[in-house]
Coordinates of C-alpha atoms in Angstrom, one line a residue:
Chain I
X165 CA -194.2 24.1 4.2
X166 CA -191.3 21.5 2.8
X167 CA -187.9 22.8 3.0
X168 CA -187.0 25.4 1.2
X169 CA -185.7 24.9 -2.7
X170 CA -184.3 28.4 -3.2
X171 CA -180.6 29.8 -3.7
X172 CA -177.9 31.3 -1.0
X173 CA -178.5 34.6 -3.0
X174 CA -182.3 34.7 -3.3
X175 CA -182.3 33.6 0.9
X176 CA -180.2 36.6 1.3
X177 CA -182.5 38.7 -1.2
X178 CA -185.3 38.0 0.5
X179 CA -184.7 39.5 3.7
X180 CA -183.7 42.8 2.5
X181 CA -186.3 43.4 -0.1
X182 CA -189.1 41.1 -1.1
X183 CA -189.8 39.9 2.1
X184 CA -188.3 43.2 4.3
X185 CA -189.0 43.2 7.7
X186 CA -190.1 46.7 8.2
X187 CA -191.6 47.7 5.1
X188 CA -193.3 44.6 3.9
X189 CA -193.7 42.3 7.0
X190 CA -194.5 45.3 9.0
X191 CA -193.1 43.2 11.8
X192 CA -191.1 44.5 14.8
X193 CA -192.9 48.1 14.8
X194 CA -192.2 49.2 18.2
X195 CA -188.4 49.4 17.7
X196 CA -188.8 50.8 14.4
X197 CA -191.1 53.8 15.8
X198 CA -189.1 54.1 19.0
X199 CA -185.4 53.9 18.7
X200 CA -184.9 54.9 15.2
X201 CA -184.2 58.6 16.5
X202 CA -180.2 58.7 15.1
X203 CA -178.8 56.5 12.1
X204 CA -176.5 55.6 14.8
X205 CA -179.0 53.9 17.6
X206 CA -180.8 52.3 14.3
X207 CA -177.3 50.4 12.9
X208 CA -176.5 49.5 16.7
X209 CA -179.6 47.8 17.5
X210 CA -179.9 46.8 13.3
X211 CA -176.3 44.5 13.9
X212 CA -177.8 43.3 17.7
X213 CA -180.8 42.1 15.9
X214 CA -179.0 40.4 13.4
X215 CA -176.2 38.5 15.6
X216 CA -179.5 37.8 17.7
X217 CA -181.9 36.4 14.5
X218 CA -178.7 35.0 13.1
X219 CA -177.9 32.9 15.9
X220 CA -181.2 31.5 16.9
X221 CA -181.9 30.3 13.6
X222 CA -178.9 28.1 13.3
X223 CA -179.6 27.1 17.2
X224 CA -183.4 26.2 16.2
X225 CA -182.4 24.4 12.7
X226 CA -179.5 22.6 14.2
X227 CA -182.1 21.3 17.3
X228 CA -185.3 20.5 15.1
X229 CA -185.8 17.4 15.4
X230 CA -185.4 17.1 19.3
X231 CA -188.1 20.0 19.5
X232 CA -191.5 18.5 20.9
X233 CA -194.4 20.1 19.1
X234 CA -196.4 21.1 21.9
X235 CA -193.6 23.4 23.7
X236 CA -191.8 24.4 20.4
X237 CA -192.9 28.9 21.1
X238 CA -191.6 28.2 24.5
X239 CA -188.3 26.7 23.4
X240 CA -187.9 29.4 20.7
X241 CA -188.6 32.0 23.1
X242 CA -185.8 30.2 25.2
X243 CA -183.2 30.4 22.4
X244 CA -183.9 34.0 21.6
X245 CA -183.7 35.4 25.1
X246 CA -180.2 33.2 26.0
X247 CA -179.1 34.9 23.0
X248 CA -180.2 38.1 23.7
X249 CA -178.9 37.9 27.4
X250 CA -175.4 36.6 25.8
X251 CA -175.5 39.9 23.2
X252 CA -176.1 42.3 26.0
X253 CA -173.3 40.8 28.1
X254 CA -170.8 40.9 25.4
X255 CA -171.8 44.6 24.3
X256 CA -172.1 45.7 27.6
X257 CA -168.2 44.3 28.6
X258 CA -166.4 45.0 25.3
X259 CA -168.4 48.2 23.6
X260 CA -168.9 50.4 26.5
X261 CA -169.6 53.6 24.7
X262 CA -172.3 51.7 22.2
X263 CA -173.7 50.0 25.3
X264 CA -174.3 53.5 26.9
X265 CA -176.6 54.3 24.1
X266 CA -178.8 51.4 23.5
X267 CA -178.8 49.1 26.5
X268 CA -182.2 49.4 27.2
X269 CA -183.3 48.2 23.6
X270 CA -181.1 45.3 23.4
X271 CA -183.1 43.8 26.1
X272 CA -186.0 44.4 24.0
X273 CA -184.9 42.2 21.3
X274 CA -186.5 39.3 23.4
X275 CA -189.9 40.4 21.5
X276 CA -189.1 41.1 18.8
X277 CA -192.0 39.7 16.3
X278 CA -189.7 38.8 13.3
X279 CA -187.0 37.2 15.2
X280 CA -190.0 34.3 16.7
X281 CA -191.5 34.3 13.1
X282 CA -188.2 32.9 11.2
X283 CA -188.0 30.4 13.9
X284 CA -191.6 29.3 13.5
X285 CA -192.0 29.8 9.5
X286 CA -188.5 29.3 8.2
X287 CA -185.6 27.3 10.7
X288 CA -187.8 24.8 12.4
X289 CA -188.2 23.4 8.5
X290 CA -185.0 24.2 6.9
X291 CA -181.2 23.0 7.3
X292 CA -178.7 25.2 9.5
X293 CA -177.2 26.6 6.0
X294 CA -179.9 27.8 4.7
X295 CA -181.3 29.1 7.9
X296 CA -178.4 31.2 8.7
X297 CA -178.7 32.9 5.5
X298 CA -182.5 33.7 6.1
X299 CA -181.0 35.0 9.3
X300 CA -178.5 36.9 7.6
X301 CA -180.9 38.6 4.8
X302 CA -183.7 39.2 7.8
X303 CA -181.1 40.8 9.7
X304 CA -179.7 42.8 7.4
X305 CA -183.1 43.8 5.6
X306 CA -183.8 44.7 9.5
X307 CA -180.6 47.1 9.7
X308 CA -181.2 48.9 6.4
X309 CA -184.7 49.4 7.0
X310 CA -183.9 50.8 10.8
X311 CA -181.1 52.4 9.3
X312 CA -183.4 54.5 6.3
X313 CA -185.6 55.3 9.0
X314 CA -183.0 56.5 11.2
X315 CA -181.3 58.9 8.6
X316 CA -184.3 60.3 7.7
X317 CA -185.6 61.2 11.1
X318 CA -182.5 62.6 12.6
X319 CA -181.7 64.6 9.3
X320 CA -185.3 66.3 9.4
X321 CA -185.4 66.1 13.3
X322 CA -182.4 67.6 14.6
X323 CA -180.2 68.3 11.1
X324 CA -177.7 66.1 12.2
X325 CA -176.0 62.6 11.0
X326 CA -174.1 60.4 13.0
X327 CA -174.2 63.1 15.8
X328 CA -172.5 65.4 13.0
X329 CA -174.2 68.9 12.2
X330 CA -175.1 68.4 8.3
X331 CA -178.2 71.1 8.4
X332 CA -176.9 73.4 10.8
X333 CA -181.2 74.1 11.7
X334 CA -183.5 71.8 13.0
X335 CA -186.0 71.9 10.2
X336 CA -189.2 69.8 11.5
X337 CA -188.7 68.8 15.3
X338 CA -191.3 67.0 15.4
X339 CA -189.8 64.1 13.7
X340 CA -187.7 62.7 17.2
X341 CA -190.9 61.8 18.4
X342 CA -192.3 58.7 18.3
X343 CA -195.4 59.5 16.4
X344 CA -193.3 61.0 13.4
X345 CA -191.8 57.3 13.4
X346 CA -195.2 55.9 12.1
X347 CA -195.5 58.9 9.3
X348 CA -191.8 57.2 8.2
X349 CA -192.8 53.7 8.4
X350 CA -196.3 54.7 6.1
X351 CA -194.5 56.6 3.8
X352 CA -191.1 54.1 3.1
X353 CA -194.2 51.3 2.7
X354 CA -196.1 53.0 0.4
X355 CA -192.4 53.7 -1.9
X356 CA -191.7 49.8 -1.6
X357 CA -195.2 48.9 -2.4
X358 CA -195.0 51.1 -5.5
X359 CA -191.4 50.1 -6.7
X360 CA -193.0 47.1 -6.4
X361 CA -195.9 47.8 -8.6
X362 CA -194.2 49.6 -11.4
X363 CA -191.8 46.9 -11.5
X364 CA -194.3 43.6 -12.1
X365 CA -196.4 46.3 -14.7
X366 CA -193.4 46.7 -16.8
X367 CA -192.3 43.1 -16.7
X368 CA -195.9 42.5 -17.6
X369 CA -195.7 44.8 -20.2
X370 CA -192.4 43.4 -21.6
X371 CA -194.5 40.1 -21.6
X372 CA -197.1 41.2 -23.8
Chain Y
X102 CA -198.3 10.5 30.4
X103 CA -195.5 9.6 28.4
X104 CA -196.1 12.5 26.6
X105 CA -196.2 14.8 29.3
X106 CA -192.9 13.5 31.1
X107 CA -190.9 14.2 27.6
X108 CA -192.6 17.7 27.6
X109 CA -191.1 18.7 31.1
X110 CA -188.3 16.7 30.6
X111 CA -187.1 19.0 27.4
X112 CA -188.1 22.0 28.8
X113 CA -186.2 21.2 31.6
X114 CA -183.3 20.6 30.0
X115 CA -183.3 23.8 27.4
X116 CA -183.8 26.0 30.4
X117 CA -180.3 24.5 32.3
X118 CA -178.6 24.6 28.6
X119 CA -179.9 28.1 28.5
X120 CA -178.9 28.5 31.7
X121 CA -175.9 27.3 31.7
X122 CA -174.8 29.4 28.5
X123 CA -175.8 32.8 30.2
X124 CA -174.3 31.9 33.6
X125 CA -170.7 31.2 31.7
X126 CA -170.9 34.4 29.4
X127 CA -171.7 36.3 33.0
X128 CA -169.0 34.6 34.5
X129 CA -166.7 35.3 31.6
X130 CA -167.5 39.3 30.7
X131 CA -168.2 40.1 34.6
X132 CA -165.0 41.5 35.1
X133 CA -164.6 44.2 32.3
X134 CA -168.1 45.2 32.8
X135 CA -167.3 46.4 36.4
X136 CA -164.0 47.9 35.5
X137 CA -165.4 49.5 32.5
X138 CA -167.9 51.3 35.1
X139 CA -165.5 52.0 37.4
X140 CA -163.4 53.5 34.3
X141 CA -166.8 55.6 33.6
X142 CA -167.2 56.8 37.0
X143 CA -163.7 57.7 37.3
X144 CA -163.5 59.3 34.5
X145 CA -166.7 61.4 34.6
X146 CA -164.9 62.8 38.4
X147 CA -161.8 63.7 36.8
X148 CA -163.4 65.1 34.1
X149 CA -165.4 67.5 36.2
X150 CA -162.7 68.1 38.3
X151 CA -160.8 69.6 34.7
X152 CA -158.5 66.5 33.9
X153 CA -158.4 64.6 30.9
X154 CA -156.6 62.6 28.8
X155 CA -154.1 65.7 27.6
X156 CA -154.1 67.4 30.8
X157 CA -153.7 64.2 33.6
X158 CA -154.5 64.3 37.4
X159 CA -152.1 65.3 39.6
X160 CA -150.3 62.3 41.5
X161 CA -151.0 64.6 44.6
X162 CA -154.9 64.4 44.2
X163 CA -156.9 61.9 46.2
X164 CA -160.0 61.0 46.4
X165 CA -162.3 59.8 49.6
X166 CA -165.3 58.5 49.9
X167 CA -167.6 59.5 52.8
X168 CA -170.7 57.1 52.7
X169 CA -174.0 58.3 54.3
X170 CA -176.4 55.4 55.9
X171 CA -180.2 56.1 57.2
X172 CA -180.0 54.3 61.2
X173 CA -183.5 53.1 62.4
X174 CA -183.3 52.1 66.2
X175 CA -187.3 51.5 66.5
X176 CA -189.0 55.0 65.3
X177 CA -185.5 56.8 66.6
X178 CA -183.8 57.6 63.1
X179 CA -180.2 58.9 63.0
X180 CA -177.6 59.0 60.9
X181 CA -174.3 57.3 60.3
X182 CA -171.7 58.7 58.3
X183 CA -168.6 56.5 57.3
X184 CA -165.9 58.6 57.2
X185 CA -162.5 57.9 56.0
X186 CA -159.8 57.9 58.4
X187 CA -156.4 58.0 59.0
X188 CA -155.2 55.2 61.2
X189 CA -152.5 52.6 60.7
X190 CA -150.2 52.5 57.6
X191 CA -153.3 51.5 55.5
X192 CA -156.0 53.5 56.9
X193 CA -159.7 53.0 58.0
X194 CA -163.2 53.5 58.4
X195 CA -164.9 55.1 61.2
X196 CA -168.6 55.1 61.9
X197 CA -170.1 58.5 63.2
X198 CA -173.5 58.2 64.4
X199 CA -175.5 61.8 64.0
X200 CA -178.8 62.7 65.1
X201 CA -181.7 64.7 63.5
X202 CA -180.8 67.4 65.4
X203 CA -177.0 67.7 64.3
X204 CA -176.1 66.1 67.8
X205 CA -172.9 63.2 68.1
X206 CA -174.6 60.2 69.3
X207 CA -171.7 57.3 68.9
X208 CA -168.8 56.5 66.8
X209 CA -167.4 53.1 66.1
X210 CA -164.0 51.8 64.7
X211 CA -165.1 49.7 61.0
X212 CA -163.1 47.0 60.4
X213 CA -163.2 47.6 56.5
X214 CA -160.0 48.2 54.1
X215 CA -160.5 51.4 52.1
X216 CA -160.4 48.8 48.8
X217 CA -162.9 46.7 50.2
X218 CA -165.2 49.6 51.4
X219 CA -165.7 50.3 47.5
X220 CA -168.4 46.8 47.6
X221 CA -171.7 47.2 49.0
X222 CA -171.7 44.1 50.5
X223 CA -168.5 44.4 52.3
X224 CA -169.8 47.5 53.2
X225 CA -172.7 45.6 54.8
X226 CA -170.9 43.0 56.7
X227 CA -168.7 45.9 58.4
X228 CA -171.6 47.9 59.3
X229 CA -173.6 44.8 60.5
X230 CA -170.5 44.1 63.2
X231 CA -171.4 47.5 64.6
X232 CA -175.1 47.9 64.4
X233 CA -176.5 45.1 65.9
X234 CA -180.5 44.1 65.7
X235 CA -182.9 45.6 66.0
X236 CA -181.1 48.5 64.5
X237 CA -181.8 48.2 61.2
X238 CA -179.2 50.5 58.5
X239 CA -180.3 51.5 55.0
X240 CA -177.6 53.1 52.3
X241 CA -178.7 57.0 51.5
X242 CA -175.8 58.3 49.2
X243 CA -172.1 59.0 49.0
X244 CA -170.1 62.1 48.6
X245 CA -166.6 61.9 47.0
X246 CA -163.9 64.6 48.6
X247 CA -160.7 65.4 45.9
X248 CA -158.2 66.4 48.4
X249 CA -154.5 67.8 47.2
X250 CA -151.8 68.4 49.0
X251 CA -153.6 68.7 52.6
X252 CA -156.5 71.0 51.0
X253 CA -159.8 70.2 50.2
X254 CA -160.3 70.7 46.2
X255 CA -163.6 69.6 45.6
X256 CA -166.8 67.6 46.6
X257 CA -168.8 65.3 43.7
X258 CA -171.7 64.2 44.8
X259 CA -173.6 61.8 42.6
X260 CA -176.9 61.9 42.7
X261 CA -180.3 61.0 41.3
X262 CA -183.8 62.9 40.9
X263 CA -187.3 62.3 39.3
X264 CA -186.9 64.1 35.1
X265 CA -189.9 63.6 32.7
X266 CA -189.7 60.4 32.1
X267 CA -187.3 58.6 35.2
X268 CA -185.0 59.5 37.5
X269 CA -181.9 61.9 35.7
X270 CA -178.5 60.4 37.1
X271 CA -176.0 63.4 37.9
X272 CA -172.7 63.9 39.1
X273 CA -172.3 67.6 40.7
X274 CA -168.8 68.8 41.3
X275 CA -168.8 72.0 44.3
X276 CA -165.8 73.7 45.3
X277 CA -165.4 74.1 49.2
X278 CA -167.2 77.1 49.2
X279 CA -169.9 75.3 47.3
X280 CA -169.6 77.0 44.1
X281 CA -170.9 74.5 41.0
X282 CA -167.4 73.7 39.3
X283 CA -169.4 71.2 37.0
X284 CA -172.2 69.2 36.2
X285 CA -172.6 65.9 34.2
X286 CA -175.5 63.8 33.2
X287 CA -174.1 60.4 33.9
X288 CA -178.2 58.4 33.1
X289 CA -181.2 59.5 31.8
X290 CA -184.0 59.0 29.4
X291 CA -185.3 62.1 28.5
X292 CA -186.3 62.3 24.8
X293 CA -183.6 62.4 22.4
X294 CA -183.3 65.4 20.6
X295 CA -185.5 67.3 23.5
X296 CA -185.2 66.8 27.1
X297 CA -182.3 64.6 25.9
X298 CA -180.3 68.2 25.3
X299 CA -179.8 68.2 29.0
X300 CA -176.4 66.2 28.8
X301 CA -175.3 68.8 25.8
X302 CA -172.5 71.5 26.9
X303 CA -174.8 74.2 25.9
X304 CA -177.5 73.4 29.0
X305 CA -175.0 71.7 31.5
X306 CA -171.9 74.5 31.2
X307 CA -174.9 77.2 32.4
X308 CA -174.5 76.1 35.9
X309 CA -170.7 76.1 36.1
X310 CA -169.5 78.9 38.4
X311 CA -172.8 79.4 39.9
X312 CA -172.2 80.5 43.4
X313 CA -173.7 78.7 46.3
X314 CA -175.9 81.8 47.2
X315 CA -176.4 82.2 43.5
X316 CA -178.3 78.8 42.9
X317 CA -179.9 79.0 46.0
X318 CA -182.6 81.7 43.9
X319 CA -181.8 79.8 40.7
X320 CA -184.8 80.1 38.3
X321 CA -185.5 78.8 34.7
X322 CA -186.3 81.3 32.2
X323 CA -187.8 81.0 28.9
X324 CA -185.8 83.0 26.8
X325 CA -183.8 81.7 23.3
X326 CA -180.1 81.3 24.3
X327 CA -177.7 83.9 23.2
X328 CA -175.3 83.4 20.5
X329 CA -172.0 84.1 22.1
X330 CA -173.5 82.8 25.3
X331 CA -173.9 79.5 23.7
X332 CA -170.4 79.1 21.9
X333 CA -168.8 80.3 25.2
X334 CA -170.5 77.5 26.8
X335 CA -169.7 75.3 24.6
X336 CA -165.8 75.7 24.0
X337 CA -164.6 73.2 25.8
X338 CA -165.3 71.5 22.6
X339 CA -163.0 72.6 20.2
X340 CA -165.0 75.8 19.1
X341 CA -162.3 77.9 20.9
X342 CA -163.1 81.8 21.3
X343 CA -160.0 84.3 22.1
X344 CA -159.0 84.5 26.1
X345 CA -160.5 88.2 26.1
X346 CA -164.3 87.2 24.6
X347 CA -164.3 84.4 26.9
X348 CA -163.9 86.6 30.7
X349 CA -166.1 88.9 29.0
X350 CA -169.1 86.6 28.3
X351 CA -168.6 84.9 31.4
X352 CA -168.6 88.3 33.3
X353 CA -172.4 89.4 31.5
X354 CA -173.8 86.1 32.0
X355 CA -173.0 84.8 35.7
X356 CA -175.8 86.1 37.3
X357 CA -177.9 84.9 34.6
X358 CA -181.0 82.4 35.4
X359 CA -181.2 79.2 33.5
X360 CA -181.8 79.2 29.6
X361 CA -184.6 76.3 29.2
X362 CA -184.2 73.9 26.4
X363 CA -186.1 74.4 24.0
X364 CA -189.3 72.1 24.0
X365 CA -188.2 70.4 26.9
X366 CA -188.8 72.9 30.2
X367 CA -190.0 69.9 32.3
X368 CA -186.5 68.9 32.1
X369 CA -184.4 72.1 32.1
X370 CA -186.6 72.3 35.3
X371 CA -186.0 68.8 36.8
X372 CA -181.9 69.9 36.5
X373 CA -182.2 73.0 37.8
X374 CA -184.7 72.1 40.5
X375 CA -182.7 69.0 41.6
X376 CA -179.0 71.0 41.6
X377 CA -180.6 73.7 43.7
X378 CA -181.7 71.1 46.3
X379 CA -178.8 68.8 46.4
X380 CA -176.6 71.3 46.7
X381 CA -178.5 73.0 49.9
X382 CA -178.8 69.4 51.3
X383 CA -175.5 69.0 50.9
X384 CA -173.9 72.4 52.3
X385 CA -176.2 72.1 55.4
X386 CA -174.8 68.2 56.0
X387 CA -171.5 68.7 55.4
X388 CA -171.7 72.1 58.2
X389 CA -172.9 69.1 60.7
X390 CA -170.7 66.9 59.7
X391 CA -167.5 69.1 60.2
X392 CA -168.3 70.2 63.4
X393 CA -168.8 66.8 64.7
X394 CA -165.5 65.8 63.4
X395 CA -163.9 69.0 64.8
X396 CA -165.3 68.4 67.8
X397 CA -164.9 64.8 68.3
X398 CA -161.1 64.9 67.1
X399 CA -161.8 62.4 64.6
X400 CA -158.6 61.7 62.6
X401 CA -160.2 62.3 58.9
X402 CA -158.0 61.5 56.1
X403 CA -159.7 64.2 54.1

């Protein structure tokens, strides 16, 4: 793939909805299923994966040319987790409170599918501008789409938001599991994949 | 060859970059990551204990820590409790060696600051001075005593035992007649929304005021929580009832068992289980260890 010929904004664009991470890719299911539980544990780990996806990006395009082939999923895998390591120091020194919550995830952000993807598809090809706005669109398409899930669990799950009481019940319990995560993830896909679909068959109308 | 050489060469090198990066940031955010547990800790005692940030500890109040160590001499096991004590300006450790039994064995002098006795490791070296090999000395678990004035306030023992998932962290606060003044979930990883209720007011307040007798028989029952049981137990939080409602619901539901959370009695179990047993442990060691102070004319500071 040569590098890449399109704009800040359609980098950015791409992230959040074209290419989303989520709902598109379907990349990074794990946390997605599993953490999403609260709006809140979804934006802290959505902003984690970000810092983490927007750093290594710029480290990977800034070192591509010293990269050897052979031993480049290794060195990626390298970058990420000294990121990650530094993420979890700095959260776990300076944001206490948020550290209580997800500490256990951050660590988790090592394997995160997406974040080795980027590397491999998009920064090892592309200049360290343009990668950290790939970095910054993944990352935020990342948060939104952690962030949708997260609302929507907690509201049906416990009738809360933020921790706040909105509902005052708990309508469907069921939806703090993990399974119920899945039932999310298929239902958001199938609302991008027909936003999608109504959109290209009007433009295609309009065409005609 | 040549190939292979550049290969370890660069991953050799990325790893001490990477290295080197993580080893500064350590280096750099060490500090405030151990005061910010200390601050935690800290807090979560006081808070039990009934302070916060509007209503400050006492300057009277002091805290000691009495750290218990598991002593194997061959298949012989004993016990050694460092106690706080009260000698020089400074004050000191002392080592009390117990048996199975509830016998005094031995008690030696530890040459360990009351600051430094806060570090495992110092910890460690002071013991090591003492015990020599083959005696071999593993940690066991700590008990904090509030003292004010020259009267015992309260004991918070922090402990750990097995929930659904992992171990559930607690820190149990027991008055000197062991009565449950508090209970708080310091770690767990129950699930969020279900076992993860266990660190809400509305489960942990049900064991306040428990006597010691009391959560000796404690059992979990399976019944939905009452409503004015619930927003007694959970005005601490700003849902304020009147003075009167407030004796009165604690009155009818003292003697109550334990309301299990809903969805999640593995759980409500694991806490109740695990308070009912470290509290027993506790009351029967702390009997021992009294009367082997008493006896031995050890100068506690407690």
């Amino acid at each position: 793939m040569p590098a890449t010929t399109k704009t800040t904004s359609q980098l950015l664009f791409n992230g959040i909805l074209s290419e989303n991470p989520i709902f598109r890719l379907a990349l990074s299911m794990c946390p997605a299923v599993g953490i999403t539980t609260t709006v809140m544990n979804g934006l802290l780990l959505g902003v984690a994966v970000l810092f983490v996806q927007v750093f290594s990006g710029c480290t990977i395009a800034a070192i591509k040319n010293h990269i050897h082939p052979r031993i480049r999923i290794p060195t990626y895998t390298l970058t990420i987790a000294t990121w990650v390591t530094v993420i979890d120091l700095i959260l776990a020194a300076y944001l206490p409170d948020a550290y209580k919550q997800m500490g256990i995830f951050v660590k988790l952000i090592v394997a995160f599918a997406i974040i080795t993807m980027r590397l491999e598809t998009f920064a090892c090809k592309n200049t360290v501008k343009s990668s950290f706005w790939d970095g910054l669109g993944m990352g935020l398409g990342f948060l939104l789409g952690m962030m949708t899930l997260g609302f929507v669990r907690e509201l049906l799950g416990m009738g809360t938001l933020f921790g706040y009481d909105v509902l005052g019940v708990r309508p469907l319990l069921f939806f703090v599991l993990p399974a119920a995560g899945f039932f999310c993830v298929g239902f958001m896909m199938a609302i991008f994949n027909y936003v999608e679909l109504a959109y290209n068959r009007s433009k295609t109308a309009k065409q005609s | 060859m040549k190939e292979l050489i550049r290969i370890t060469t660069s991953l050799t090198l990325s790893c001490l970059i990477a290295g080197v990066v993580m080893g500064s940031v350590f280096i750099l955010t060490d500090k405030a990551k151990r005061h910010n547990k200390q601050i935690n800790i800290s807090q979560t005692m006081l808070g039990l204990l009934g302070y916060d940030k509007d209503n400050p500890s006492p300057a009277d109040l002091e805290l000691y820590t009495v750290y218990r160590y598991i002593i194997e001499d061959g298949a012989v096991k004993t016990l050694g409790y460092m106690i706080p004590v009260e000698t020089g300006a400074k004050g000191g450790f002392e080592l009390v060696i117990i048996d199975l039994a509830g016998q005094f064995v031995n008690r030696f002098n530890l040459n360990i600051t009351p600051e430094n006795a806060a570090e495992p490791p110092e910890r460690k070296a002071a013991l090591n001075a003492v015990l020599k090999p083959p005696k071999r000395f593993t940690y066991a678990d700590s008990t904090i005593i509030a003292k004010r004035g020259d009267k015992r306030m309260a004991y918070l023992l922090p402990g750990a035992f097995p929930g659904f998932k992992t171990f559930i962290h607690v820190m149990l606060a027991l008055d000197p007649d062991f009565t449950i003044i508090g209970l708080d979930i310091t770690e767990h990883e129950e699930d969020p929304g279900l076992g993860g209720e266990i660190q809400e007011d509305y489960f942990k307040n049900q064991f306040k005021g428990k006597s010691f007798e009391r959560t000796r028989e404690l059992l979990v029952i399976k019944e939905p929580l009452p409503k004015e049981y619930k927003q007694y137990l959970e005005s601490g939080k700003g849902k304020e009832l009147l003075k009167g409602v407030i004796d009165a619901v604690r009155a009818k539901y003292e003697y109550k068992d334990i309301y299990a959370l809903t969805g999640a009695t593995i759980s409500s179990k694991a806490v109740t289980n695990g308070v009912k047993e470290m509290t027993s442990k506790f009351a029967y060691r702390l009997n021992i260890m009294d009367s082997v102070i008493e006896r031995q004319h050890i100068p506690v500071a407690f």
